[in-house]
Coordinates of C-alpha atoms and ligand atoms in Angstrom, one line a residue:
Chain A
M1 CA -79.4 -45.0 34.1
R2 CA -81.1 -41.6 34.5
C3 CA -83.6 -40.7 37.2
D4 CA -86.4 -40.0 34.7
K5 CA -86.0 -43.5 33.3
I6 CA -86.3 -45.0 36.9
R7 CA -89.3 -42.8 37.6
E8 CA -91.1 -44.1 34.6
M9 CA -90.8 -47.5 35.9
M10 CA -91.8 -46.6 39.4
P11 CA -95.5 -47.7 39.2
D12 CA -94.5 -51.2 38.2
L13 CA -91.4 -51.3 40.6
A14 CA -93.5 -50.1 43.5
S15 CA -96.4 -52.5 42.9
G16 CA -94.0 -55.4 42.5
L17 CA -95.1 -56.1 38.9
M18 CA -91.5 -55.6 37.9
G19 CA -88.4 -56.7 39.6
A20 CA -85.5 -54.4 39.9
S21 CA -82.7 -55.3 37.5
P22 CA -79.0 -54.9 38.6
E23 CA -78.9 -51.7 36.7
I24 CA -82.0 -50.2 38.5
G25 CA -80.7 -51.6 41.8
G26 CA -77.4 -49.8 41.2
H27 CA -79.1 -46.6 40.6
L28 CA -81.3 -46.8 43.6
A29 CA -78.3 -47.6 45.8
A30 CA -76.6 -44.5 44.6
C31 CA -79.5 -42.1 44.2
G32 CA -81.3 -41.2 47.5
A33 CA -84.0 -39.2 45.7
C34 CA -85.1 -42.1 43.6
A35 CA -84.9 -44.6 46.5
G36 CA -86.9 -42.3 48.6
K37 CA -89.5 -41.7 46.0
L38 CA -89.8 -45.5 45.4
E39 CA -90.4 -46.1 49.0
E40 CA -93.2 -43.5 49.1
F41 CA -94.7 -45.1 46.0
R42 CA -94.6 -48.4 47.7
R43 CA -96.5 -47.1 50.7
T44 CA -99.0 -45.4 48.6
M45 CA -99.7 -48.5 46.6
E46 CA -100.1 -50.5 49.9
L47 CA -102.7 -47.9 51.1
L48 CA -104.6 -48.2 47.8
E49 CA -104.9 -52.0 48.6
E50 CA -107.4 -51.1 51.3
W51 CA -110.0 -50.3 48.7
Q52 CA -111.4 -53.7 48.1
A53 CA -114.1 -54.4 45.6
P54 CA -117.1 -56.7 46.5
E55 CA -117.5 -60.2 44.9
P56 CA -120.2 -60.5 42.3
S57 CA -123.6 -61.1 44.1
P58 CA -125.4 -64.4 43.8
Y59 CA -127.8 -62.8 41.6
F60 CA -125.2 -61.8 39.0
D61 CA -125.3 -65.0 37.0
V62 CA -129.1 -65.3 37.2
R63 CA -129.6 -61.8 36.0
L64 CA -127.1 -62.1 33.3
Q65 CA -128.7 -65.3 32.0
A66 CA -132.1 -63.6 31.9
R67 CA -130.7 -60.7 30.0
L68 CA -129.0 -63.1 27.6
R69 CA -132.2 -64.9 27.1
E70 CA -134.0 -61.7 26.1
E71 CA -131.1 -61.1 23.8
I72 CA -131.3 -64.5 22.1
A73 CA -135.2 -64.3 21.9
K74 CA -135.1 -61.1 19.9
P75 CA -136.2 -62.3 16.4
Q76 CA -134.0 -59.7 14.7
A77 CA -132.7 -56.3 15.9
G78 CA -134.4 -54.5 12.9
W79 CA -137.7 -52.7 12.5
L80 CA -139.7 -55.7 13.6
A81 CA -138.5 -55.2 17.1
W82 CA -140.7 -52.0 17.2
F83 CA -143.8 -54.0 16.9
R84 CA -142.9 -56.2 19.8
R85 CA -143.4 -53.3 22.1
P86 CA -147.2 -53.4 22.8
V87 CA -147.5 -49.8 23.6
L88 CA -145.8 -48.7 20.5
A89 CA -147.8 -51.1 18.3
A90 CA -151.0 -49.8 19.9
A91 CA -150.1 -46.2 19.5
L92 CA -149.2 -46.8 15.8
T93 CA -152.4 -48.6 15.2
V94 CA -154.4 -45.6 16.6
L95 CA -152.4 -43.2 14.6
M96 CA -152.9 -45.2 11.4
A97 CA -156.6 -45.6 12.2
V98 CA -156.9 -41.8 12.7
G99 CA -155.3 -41.1 9.4
V100 CA -157.3 -43.7 7.5
G101 CA -160.5 -42.7 9.3
L102 CA -160.0 -39.0 8.4
F103 CA -159.3 -40.0 4.9
F104 CA -162.5 -41.9 4.7
T105 CA -164.7 -39.4 6.5
R106 CA -163.4 -36.5 4.6
S107 CA -163.5 -38.0 1.1
G108 CA -166.8 -39.7 1.7
G109 CA -168.5 -36.5 2.7
I110 CA -169.8 -37.9 6.0
Y111 CA -167.7 -35.6 8.1
K112 CA -170.0 -33.8 10.4
S113 CA -168.5 -32.8 13.8
G114 CA -165.6 -33.5 16.1
D115 CA -167.4 -36.1 18.2
D116 CA -168.7 -38.0 15.2
E117 CA -165.3 -38.1 13.8
I118 CA -163.9 -40.0 16.8
A119 CA -166.8 -42.5 16.5
V120 CA -166.1 -43.1 12.9
V121 CA -162.4 -43.5 13.7
E122 CA -163.1 -46.0 16.3
S123 CA -165.2 -48.1 14.1
Q124 CA -162.6 -48.0 11.3
A125 CA -159.9 -49.2 13.8
Q126 CA -162.0 -52.1 15.0
S127 CA -163.1 -53.6 11.7
A128 CA -160.3 -52.8 9.3
E129 CA -160.7 -54.3 5.8
P130 CA -158.3 -57.0 5.0
G131 CA -155.2 -55.9 3.1
T132 CA -155.2 -52.4 4.5
A133 CA -152.5 -50.9 6.6
V134 CA -154.7 -51.0 9.6
S135 CA -155.3 -54.6 9.3
D136 CA -151.6 -55.3 8.8
L137 CA -150.9 -53.5 12.0
Q138 CA -153.6 -55.5 13.8
A139 CA -152.1 -58.7 12.5
L140 CA -148.7 -57.6 13.6
E141 CA -150.1 -56.9 17.1
K142 CA -151.6 -60.4 17.2
N143 CA -148.1 -61.6 16.1
H144 CA -146.7 -59.8 19.1
D145 CA -148.6 -62.2 21.4
L146 CA -147.1 -65.0 19.4
Y147 CA -143.6 -63.7 19.9
S148 CA -144.3 -63.4 23.6
D149 CA -145.2 -67.1 23.7
F150 CA -141.9 -67.8 21.9
D151 CA -140.0 -66.0 24.6
L152 CA -141.8 -68.2 27.1
L153 CA -140.8 -71.3 25.3
D154 CA -137.2 -70.1 25.2
D155 CA -137.3 -69.4 28.9
L156 CA -138.6 -72.9 29.6
E157 CA -135.9 -74.4 27.4
V158 CA -133.1 -72.6 29.0
Q159 CA -134.5 -73.4 32.5
H160 CA -134.5 -77.0 31.5
D161 CA -130.9 -76.7 30.4
V162 CA -130.0 -75.1 33.7
V163 CA -131.5 -78.1 35.6
A164 CA -129.9 -80.6 33.3
N165 CA -126.6 -79.0 33.5
P166 CA -126.1 -77.2 36.8
Chain B
M1 CA -101.0 -64.7 26.1
D2 CA -104.6 -63.7 26.6
R3 CA -104.8 -65.3 30.0
G4 CA -102.4 -62.8 31.3
V5 CA -102.2 -61.9 34.9
L6 CA -106.0 -61.7 35.3
M7 CA -106.1 -65.3 35.9
A8 CA -104.2 -64.9 39.1
S9 CA -107.3 -63.2 40.6
L10 CA -109.7 -65.9 39.4
G11 CA -110.3 -69.0 41.5
P12 CA -110.6 -72.3 39.7
R13 CA -114.3 -72.3 38.5
P14 CA -115.9 -75.1 36.7
A15 CA -117.3 -73.8 33.4
G16 CA -119.6 -76.6 32.3
G17 CA -119.3 -77.8 28.7
M18 CA -116.3 -75.7 27.8
Q19 CA -114.4 -77.2 30.7
S20 CA -114.9 -80.7 29.5
A21 CA -114.4 -79.7 25.8
M22 CA -111.1 -78.2 26.8
A23 CA -109.9 -81.5 28.2
G24 CA -106.7 -80.5 30.1
G25 CA -107.8 -77.0 30.6
E26 CA -105.3 -74.4 29.5
S27 CA -105.0 -75.2 25.9
Y28 CA -107.1 -72.3 24.5
T29 CA -106.4 -68.6 24.4
D30 CA -109.3 -66.3 25.1
A31 CA -109.3 -65.3 21.4
E32 CA -109.7 -68.8 20.3
V33 CA -112.6 -69.3 23.0
M34 CA -114.2 -66.2 21.5
L35 CA -113.9 -67.7 18.0
R36 CA -115.9 -70.6 19.3
V37 CA -118.5 -68.3 20.7
K38 CA -118.6 -66.7 17.2
A39 CA -119.1 -70.3 15.7
G40 CA -122.2 -70.6 18.0
D41 CA -120.8 -72.5 21.0
Q42 CA -122.8 -71.2 24.0
S43 CA -120.6 -73.0 26.5
A44 CA -117.6 -71.0 25.3
F45 CA -119.4 -67.9 26.1
D46 CA -120.2 -69.2 29.6
F47 CA -116.6 -70.0 30.1
L48 CA -115.7 -66.3 29.3
V49 CA -118.4 -65.0 31.7
Q50 CA -117.1 -67.2 34.5
K51 CA -113.5 -66.1 33.8
Y52 CA -114.2 -62.5 33.6
R53 CA -117.2 -61.7 35.8
R54 CA -115.1 -61.0 38.8
P55 CA -112.5 -58.8 37.3
L56 CA -115.3 -56.8 35.4
V57 CA -117.5 -56.4 38.5
S58 CA -114.5 -55.0 40.5
F59 CA -113.5 -52.7 37.6
M60 CA -117.0 -51.4 37.2
Y61 CA -117.4 -51.1 41.0
R62 CA -114.4 -48.7 41.1
M63 CA -115.6 -46.8 38.2
A64 CA -119.3 -46.6 39.1
R65 CA -119.1 -46.3 42.9
N66 CA -121.9 -48.6 43.7
T67 CA -122.5 -52.4 43.6
A68 CA -125.8 -52.5 41.8
A69 CA -124.5 -50.2 38.9
A70 CA -121.3 -52.2 38.7
E71 CA -123.0 -55.5 38.2
D72 CA -125.5 -54.0 35.8
L73 CA -122.5 -52.5 33.7
A74 CA -120.5 -55.7 33.9
Q75 CA -123.5 -57.7 32.5
E76 CA -123.9 -55.1 29.8
V77 CA -120.2 -55.7 28.8
F78 CA -121.0 -59.4 28.4
L79 CA -124.1 -58.7 26.4
R80 CA -122.1 -56.5 24.1
V81 CA -119.5 -59.2 23.7
Y82 CA -122.3 -61.6 22.8
R83 CA -123.9 -59.1 20.4
S84 CA -120.6 -58.5 18.7
R85 CA -119.6 -62.1 18.4
Q86 CA -120.1 -62.2 14.7
T87 CA -117.9 -59.3 14.0
Y88 CA -115.1 -60.3 16.5
E89 CA -111.7 -60.5 15.0
A90 CA -109.0 -62.5 16.7
S91 CA -106.4 -59.9 15.7
A92 CA -107.2 -57.9 18.8
K93 CA -106.2 -59.3 22.1
F94 CA -109.4 -60.5 23.8
T95 CA -108.8 -58.7 27.1
T96 CA -108.0 -55.5 25.4
W97 CA -111.2 -55.7 23.4
L98 CA -113.1 -56.6 26.6
Y99 CA -111.6 -53.7 28.6
R100 CA -112.3 -51.3 25.7
I101 CA -116.0 -52.2 25.8
A102 CA -115.9 -51.9 29.6
T103 CA -114.1 -48.6 29.5
N104 CA -116.6 -47.0 27.1
L105 CA -119.5 -48.2 29.2
A106 CA -118.0 -46.9 32.4
V107 CA -117.1 -43.6 31.0
N108 CA -120.6 -43.1 29.5
H109 CA -122.1 -44.2 32.7
A110 CA -120.0 -41.7 34.7
R111 CA -121.0 -38.9 32.3
D112 CA -124.7 -39.8 32.5
T113 CA -124.8 -40.0 36.2
R114 CA -122.7 -36.9 36.8
K115 CA -125.6 -34.8 35.6
E116 CA -127.9 -36.5 38.1
R117 CA -125.4 -36.3 41.0
P118 CA -123.2 -33.3 40.5
E119 CA -121.1 -34.2 43.5
V120 CA -120.7 -37.6 45.1
M121 CA -119.8 -37.3 48.6
V122 CA -118.1 -40.1 50.4
S123 CA -120.0 -39.8 53.7
L124 CA -118.3 -41.0 56.9
D125 CA -121.5 -41.1 58.9
E126 CA -123.3 -43.5 56.7
P127 CA -122.0 -47.0 56.9
D128 CA -120.4 -48.3 53.8
E129 CA -122.1 -51.6 53.3
E130 CA -119.9 -52.6 50.4
T131 CA -116.4 -52.4 51.9
G132 CA -116.1 -50.5 55.2
T133 CA -118.4 -52.6 57.4
T134 CA -117.5 -55.9 56.0
M135 CA -113.8 -55.1 56.8
D136 CA -114.6 -54.1 60.3
V137 CA -116.8 -57.0 60.9
A138 CA -114.1 -59.4 59.6
D139 CA -111.6 -58.1 62.0
H140 CA -113.1 -58.4 65.6
T141 CA -110.1 -56.9 67.3
I142 CA -110.4 -53.4 66.2
T143 CA -112.1 -50.8 68.3
A144 CA -114.9 -48.4 67.2
E145 CA -112.3 -45.6 67.0
E146 CA -109.9 -47.6 64.8
G147 CA -112.9 -48.5 62.7
L148 CA -113.7 -44.8 62.2
V149 CA -110.1 -44.0 61.3
R150 CA -110.0 -46.8 58.8
R151 CA -113.3 -45.7 57.4
E152 CA -112.0 -42.2 56.9
R153 CA -108.9 -43.5 55.3
L154 CA -110.9 -45.6 52.9
A155 CA -113.2 -42.7 52.0
A156 CA -110.0 -40.6 51.3
I157 CA -108.6 -43.4 49.1
R158 CA -111.9 -43.7 47.1
G159 CA -112.3 -39.9 46.9
K160 CA -108.8 -39.2 45.7
V161 CA -108.8 -42.0 43.1
E162 CA -112.2 -40.9 41.8
A163 CA -111.1 -37.3 41.7
L164 CA -108.3 -38.0 39.3
P165 CA -108.7 -36.9 35.6
E166 CA -110.6 -39.6 33.8
R167 CA -107.7 -41.3 31.9
Q168 CA -105.5 -41.2 35.0
K169 CA -108.3 -42.9 37.0
L170 CA -108.8 -45.5 34.4
A171 CA -105.1 -46.2 34.2
V172 CA -104.7 -46.5 37.9
I173 CA -107.7 -48.8 38.3
M174 CA -106.4 -51.0 35.4
H175 CA -102.8 -51.0 36.8
K176 CA -103.3 -51.2 40.5
Y177 CA -106.6 -53.1 40.8
Q178 CA -106.7 -55.2 37.6
Q179 CA -102.9 -55.8 37.6
M180 CA -102.7 -55.0 33.9
E181 CA -99.4 -54.3 32.1
Y182 CA -98.5 -51.0 30.7
K183 CA -98.7 -52.3 27.1
Q184 CA -102.2 -53.4 27.6
I185 CA -103.4 -50.4 29.4
A186 CA -101.9 -48.4 26.6
E187 CA -103.9 -50.5 24.0
V188 CA -107.2 -50.1 25.8
L189 CA -106.7 -46.3 26.2
K190 CA -105.2 -46.0 22.7
L191 CA -102.1 -44.3 23.9
S192 CA -98.5 -44.9 23.3
E193 CA -96.7 -47.0 25.9
S194 CA -94.5 -44.2 27.0
A195 CA -97.5 -41.9 27.3
T196 CA -99.2 -44.5 29.5
K197 CA -96.1 -44.7 31.7
S198 CA -96.0 -40.9 32.3
L199 CA -99.8 -40.9 32.8
L200 CA -99.5 -43.5 35.5
F201 CA -96.5 -41.8 37.1
R202 CA -98.5 -38.5 37.4
A203 CA -101.5 -40.3 38.7
Y204 CA -99.5 -42.1 41.5
E205 CA -97.6 -39.0 42.2
T206 CA -100.9 -37.1 42.8
L207 CA -102.2 -39.9 45.0
R208 CA -98.9 -40.1 46.9
E209 CA -99.1 -36.4 47.6
Q210 CA -102.8 -36.3 48.4
L211 CA -102.8 -39.3 50.6
K212 CA -99.5 -38.8 52.5
E213 CA -101.3 -38.1 55.8
F214 CA -102.5 -41.7 55.7
V215 CA -99.2 -43.6 55.0
Ligands
LIG301 ZN1 -82.3 -41.1 40.6

């Protein structure tokens, strides 16, 4: 057996993951270079042993369960998830309202000044006609509250499971 | 097959429903358990979490350098396993798949945080609450000086392993600390077995050279 073959196996030989076959043993007994290197590898491996990793903290499971519940509670990972974020939904509502508002004010000829424009936009946003994009967004925003409650229910159910099956 | 040597580092842990469902314990491979997760069995997933939480936290700890990030990343691995349950194919060995997810996350995390912290110093003055001190506290017979020497040695080990090129570091962590076989490390890193062997040899050779003052 050649030295380079032995060296290839050295990480496993030195860590004890592999036992020395008679053939390897024979080479090591005859080749001082390989035997010396193996011994050095062994000591290096032993030294590396000192770097211990901590156990998972007591919060690991609790935190993972919480993250998993969030995962399960997601209705679907599609576009609807966007509307579950209140800030995004609100921002979209305002954006749409501005667009709709501008459209109405400009086409209706009631566009006067910057300040008035904002007032009109706000009134549009608050009382959108049913069936418009704005009302759809407002409905979705209300649904968001509904989804939040679903999350809460899921939480309760899981907590119940935890108690029932510790 | 899937149980592998990783089981050696795991204590016997009760795993709720799955445990009772298994009746006799060791009759399922991880791949089979994962197929039950795919079929909607939540207790099968809990079983995998209990089995792999410790190896994954320790893997991530050595890759991410701190406990909080390690736990966060290990949880992320489990979440990704859960998310991918529908597309899981039993053709891949479960642990290979698991460690490939873990490796991707760890490497990305390292890249993201390298920008924030261009150089991570292992400080000797500041106590290492994760390993150094617990080791010292556990052993009441050592003196303050011995404690300092030990901490210096530990800092060197961490520093040198962390300074290895990325693939060598991953290979050493999987081989030395996760007790994985060449073949499996090769699969996770998508290398040939002989390339993995020489990668590991080079890595240990570097560590031997750079840590020789401590052995
Ligand atoms: Zn030789």
